[in-house]
């Protein structure tokens, strides 16, 4: 049986401490901030990121360099036979396609998973991969299983401000100004390929209701039922731990029986939506 390593990138939201406990390897995502290069989890923490964002810094995301990715792969292959690499969704970044091109030179030793996920749902894919390694699956088998289940997930995100969507060019200045004037709380969704508009709320409470109802509809409609035996459920937030704690309690009341984790959103998402976010996400449990 081959010895299989699991590698992901920091878009998963997995910290270096969590990675060490799980026995997985991390590729830190680079961010360009005011002309300098920072690496998530290395010299860019959540606090540093949001301080710079609040200060008006020019922030953009980037792909990890081929040298970084191959350097980590080469080091891991000194002690492992195969690698399962789980990058962020190919619909949100070119890093997955770049990794697939790099893997073509590794003679089948590296399997790149194009599983259309990011942040907490990407993290769940990593946890699933670890479970599959423990069950003796090969890297190719793990990739096939994860890709087969790639669209069995859902994310809803309520924004606190339209400013960062406007800054990133995702909405027009006029639309942002109107939304700000009306004090709208946009609700966005990620269903694999990209970040899309879903609904608009006039209050935080209304936005929370929209997200909870949408999540219940997804569970009942396409994910096998609102049942903890079938579904993983998570909450997420960005730089607002007090509001996140209250949101966590609301989710536990709305979805009784679920063991709901509450994690910070990955910085690649926060770069486009800013602080003050509340989100709910789910993914179908893998059944072998």
Coordinates of C-alpha atoms in Angstrom, one line a residue:
X1 CA 0.0 0.0 0.0
X2 CA 1.5 3.4 -1.0
X3 CA 2.3 6.0 1.6
X4 CA 0.1 9.0 0.7
X5 CA 0.6 12.6 1.8
X6 CA -2.2 15.3 1.8
X7 CA -1.2 18.8 0.8
X8 CA -3.5 21.9 0.6
X9 CA -3.1 25.6 0.4
X10 CA -3.9 28.2 3.0
X11 CA -7.1 29.1 1.2
X12 CA -8.5 26.2 3.2
X13 CA -8.3 28.2 6.4
X14 CA -6.3 25.5 8.0
X15 CA -3.6 26.9 10.4
X16 CA -0.1 25.6 10.6
X17 CA -0.9 24.3 14.0
X18 CA -3.9 22.4 12.7
X19 CA -1.9 21.1 9.8
X20 CA 0.7 19.7 12.1
X21 CA -1.9 17.9 14.2
X22 CA -3.5 16.5 11.1
X23 CA -0.2 15.4 9.6
X24 CA -0.8 17.4 6.4
X25 CA 1.4 19.9 4.5
X26 CA 0.5 23.5 3.6
X27 CA 1.3 25.8 0.7
X28 CA 1.1 29.4 1.9
X29 CA -0.8 31.7 -0.4
X30 CA 0.9 34.9 -1.4
X31 CA -0.7 38.4 -1.1
X32 CA 0.6 41.6 -2.7
X33 CA 0.2 44.4 -0.2
X34 CA 1.4 47.9 -1.1
X35 CA 4.0 46.4 -3.4
X36 CA 5.3 43.8 -0.9
X37 CA 4.8 40.1 -0.9
X38 CA 3.3 38.5 2.2
X39 CA 2.5 34.8 2.8
X40 CA -0.6 33.7 4.7
X41 CA 0.2 31.9 7.9
X42 CA 3.9 32.9 7.6
X43 CA 4.2 36.7 7.8
X44 CA 0.5 37.5 7.3
X45 CA -1.9 36.7 10.1
X46 CA -5.6 37.5 10.3
X47 CA -4.9 40.6 12.5
X48 CA -2.1 41.9 10.3
X49 CA -4.3 41.5 7.2
X50 CA -7.3 43.3 8.6
X51 CA -5.2 46.1 10.0
X52 CA -3.7 46.7 6.6
X53 CA -7.1 46.4 4.9
X54 CA -8.6 48.9 7.4
X55 CA -5.7 51.3 6.7
X56 CA -6.5 51.4 3.0
X57 CA -3.6 49.3 1.8
X58 CA -3.6 48.0 -1.8
X59 CA -4.2 44.3 -1.4
X60 CA -4.4 41.6 -4.1
X61 CA -4.1 37.8 -4.2
X62 CA -1.7 35.9 -6.2
X63 CA -0.9 32.3 -7.1
X64 CA 2.0 30.4 -5.3
X65 CA 5.0 30.2 -7.5
X66 CA 5.8 27.0 -9.3
X67 CA 9.1 26.9 -7.4
X68 CA 7.2 27.0 -4.1
X69 CA 4.7 24.3 -5.0
X70 CA 7.3 22.0 -6.5
X71 CA 9.7 22.6 -3.6
X72 CA 7.1 21.4 -1.2
X73 CA 6.1 18.4 -3.4
X74 CA 9.7 17.4 -3.8
X75 CA 10.4 17.6 -0.1
X76 CA 7.3 15.5 0.8
X77 CA 8.1 12.8 -1.9
X78 CA 11.3 12.1 0.0
X79 CA 9.3 10.3 2.6
X80 CA 6.0 9.6 0.8
X81 CA 5.1 7.6 -2.4
X82 CA 2.2 9.7 -3.5
X83 CA 0.6 13.2 -3.0
X84 CA -3.0 14.4 -3.0
X85 CA -2.9 18.1 -3.6
X86 CA -6.1 20.1 -2.8
X87 CA -5.9 23.7 -4.0
X88 CA -8.7 26.3 -4.0
X89 CA -11.5 26.1 -6.6
X90 CA -10.4 26.3 -10.3
X91 CA -13.4 28.7 -10.7
X92 CA -11.9 31.2 -8.3
X93 CA -8.2 31.0 -9.2
X94 CA -5.8 29.7 -11.8
X95 CA -3.7 28.0 -9.2
X96 CA -5.4 24.6 -9.7
X97 CA -4.8 24.5 -13.4
X98 CA -1.2 25.6 -12.8
X99 CA -0.7 22.8 -10.3
X100 CA -2.2 20.2 -12.8
X101 CA 0.4 21.3 -15.4
X102 CA 3.2 21.0 -12.8
X103 CA 1.9 17.5 -11.7
X104 CA 2.3 16.2 -15.3
X105 CA 6.0 16.0 -14.7
X106 CA 5.7 13.8 -11.6
X107 CA 4.8 10.5 -13.4
X108 CA 1.5 9.9 -11.5
X109 CA 3.0 10.6 -8.0
X110 CA 1.0 13.8 -7.6
X111 CA -2.8 13.9 -8.0
X112 CA -4.3 17.5 -8.1
X113 CA -7.9 17.6 -6.9
X114 CA -10.1 20.1 -8.8
X115 CA -13.0 20.0 -6.3
X116 CA -14.4 23.5 -6.7
X117 CA -14.1 24.5 -3.0
X118 CA -12.7 27.2 -0.9
X119 CA -12.4 28.1 2.8
X120 CA -14.4 25.9 5.2
X121 CA -15.6 23.5 2.4
X122 CA -12.1 23.2 1.1
X123 CA -11.0 22.4 4.7
X124 CA -13.6 19.6 4.8
X125 CA -12.2 18.1 1.6
X126 CA -8.8 18.0 3.3
X127 CA -10.3 16.3 6.3
X128 CA -12.0 13.8 4.0
X129 CA -8.7 13.2 2.2
X130 CA -7.0 12.4 5.5
X131 CA -9.8 9.9 6.4
X132 CA -9.5 8.3 3.0
X133 CA -5.7 7.9 3.4
X134 CA -6.4 6.2 6.7
X135 CA -8.7 3.8 4.9
X136 CA -5.9 2.8 2.5
X137 CA -7.0 4.7 -0.6
X138 CA -4.4 5.6 -3.2
X139 CA -3.9 9.2 -4.3
X140 CA -5.7 8.6 -7.5
X141 CA -8.7 7.0 -5.7
X142 CA -8.9 9.9 -3.3
X143 CA -8.8 12.5 -6.2
X144 CA -11.6 10.6 -7.9
X145 CA -13.8 10.4 -4.8
X146 CA -13.3 14.1 -3.9
X147 CA -14.0 15.2 -7.5
X148 CA -17.1 13.0 -7.7
X149 CA -18.5 14.9 -4.6
X150 CA -17.1 18.3 -5.5
X151 CA -20.5 20.1 -6.1
X152 CA -22.0 18.6 -2.9
X153 CA -21.4 21.8 -0.9
X154 CA -22.8 25.2 -0.4
X155 CA -21.8 28.6 1.1
X156 CA -23.8 31.7 1.9
X157 CA -22.1 34.9 3.0
X158 CA -23.6 38.1 4.3
X159 CA -21.5 41.3 3.8
X160 CA -21.2 44.1 6.2
X161 CA -20.2 46.6 3.5
X162 CA -20.1 46.9 -0.3
X163 CA -16.9 48.9 -0.2
X164 CA -14.5 46.0 -0.9
X165 CA -16.6 44.6 -3.8
X166 CA -16.5 48.0 -5.3
X167 CA -12.8 48.3 -4.7
X168 CA -12.2 45.0 -6.4
X169 CA -14.3 46.0 -9.4
X170 CA -17.0 43.3 -8.7
X171 CA -19.8 45.9 -8.6
X172 CA -20.0 49.5 -10.0
X173 CA -19.4 52.5 -7.8
X174 CA -23.1 53.6 -8.5
X175 CA -24.4 50.2 -7.3
X176 CA -22.2 50.4 -4.2
X177 CA -23.3 53.9 -3.4
X178 CA -27.0 53.0 -3.8
X179 CA -26.6 49.9 -1.6
X180 CA -24.8 51.9 1.1
X181 CA -27.5 54.6 1.0
X182 CA -30.2 52.0 1.4
X183 CA -28.1 50.2 4.1
X184 CA -28.4 46.9 2.2
X185 CA -26.7 43.7 3.5
X186 CA -25.9 41.7 0.4
X187 CA -26.0 37.9 0.7
X188 CA -23.6 36.1 -1.7
X189 CA -23.2 32.5 -2.5
X190 CA -20.4 30.2 -3.6
X191 CA -21.7 27.0 -5.3
X192 CA -18.4 25.7 -6.6
X193 CA -17.3 27.9 -9.5
X194 CA -17.5 31.5 -8.3
X195 CA -18.8 34.1 -5.9
X196 CA -22.3 35.2 -7.0
X197 CA -25.0 37.5 -5.8
X198 CA -27.9 35.7 -4.1
X199 CA -30.1 38.1 -2.3
X200 CA -30.3 41.5 -0.5
X201 CA -31.3 42.1 3.1
X202 CA -32.2 45.4 4.8
X203 CA -31.1 44.2 8.3
X204 CA -28.6 41.8 9.8
X205 CA -31.5 39.7 11.2
X206 CA -33.1 39.5 7.7
X207 CA -29.8 38.5 6.2
X208 CA -29.4 35.7 8.7
X209 CA -32.9 34.4 8.0
X210 CA -32.1 34.4 4.3
X211 CA -29.0 32.4 4.8
X212 CA -30.6 29.9 7.2
X213 CA -33.5 29.3 4.8
X214 CA -31.3 29.0 1.8
X215 CA -29.1 26.4 3.6
X216 CA -32.1 24.4 4.7
X217 CA -33.4 24.4 1.1
X218 CA -30.1 23.2 -0.3
X219 CA -29.9 20.4 2.3
X220 CA -33.4 19.2 1.6
X221 CA -33.3 19.8 -2.1
X222 CA -30.0 18.4 -3.4
X223 CA -27.9 17.2 -0.5
X224 CA -29.8 14.3 0.9
X225 CA -31.8 15.9 3.7
X226 CA -31.2 18.1 6.7
X227 CA -29.6 15.3 8.7
X228 CA -26.3 15.4 10.7
X229 CA -25.6 11.9 9.5
X230 CA -25.6 13.1 5.9
X231 CA -24.2 16.7 6.2
X232 CA -21.3 18.6 7.7
X233 CA -22.4 22.1 8.7
X234 CA -20.1 25.1 9.5
X235 CA -20.3 28.8 10.4
X236 CA -17.7 31.3 9.4
X237 CA -16.8 35.0 10.0
X238 CA -14.2 37.6 9.3
X239 CA -12.7 39.7 12.1
X240 CA -15.9 39.9 14.2
X241 CA -15.6 37.2 16.9
X242 CA -18.4 38.6 19.1
X243 CA -21.0 38.6 16.3
X244 CA -19.6 35.2 15.3
X245 CA -20.3 33.7 18.7
X246 CA -24.0 34.9 18.5
X247 CA -24.3 33.6 15.0
X248 CA -22.9 30.2 16.1
X249 CA -25.7 30.0 18.8
X250 CA -28.3 30.9 16.2
X251 CA -27.1 28.2 13.9
X252 CA -27.2 25.6 16.6
X253 CA -30.8 26.6 17.4
X254 CA -31.8 26.5 13.7
X255 CA -30.0 23.2 13.0
X256 CA -30.5 21.1 16.1
X257 CA -28.3 18.0 16.3
X258 CA -25.5 19.3 14.1
X259 CA -21.9 19.7 15.5
X260 CA -21.2 23.1 14.0
X261 CA -17.7 24.4 13.8
X262 CA -17.1 28.2 13.6
X263 CA -14.0 29.2 11.6
X264 CA -12.5 32.4 10.2
X265 CA -13.0 32.8 6.5
X266 CA -9.8 32.4 4.5
X267 CA -8.1 35.7 3.6
X268 CA -8.5 35.1 -0.1
X269 CA -12.2 35.5 0.4
X270 CA -11.8 38.4 2.9
X271 CA -9.7 40.2 0.4
X272 CA -12.8 40.7 -1.8
X273 CA -15.6 41.0 0.9
X274 CA -13.8 42.7 3.9
X275 CA -14.4 42.3 7.6
X276 CA -17.7 41.9 9.5
X277 CA -18.8 38.9 7.5
X278 CA -21.1 36.1 8.7
X279 CA -21.5 32.9 6.7
X280 CA -22.9 29.4 6.8
X281 CA -21.7 26.5 4.8
X282 CA -22.2 22.8 4.4
X283 CA -21.0 19.7 2.5
X284 CA -22.3 16.2 2.1
X285 CA -20.6 13.5 4.1
X286 CA -18.6 11.1 1.9
X287 CA -20.0 7.6 2.0
X288 CA -17.8 4.7 0.8

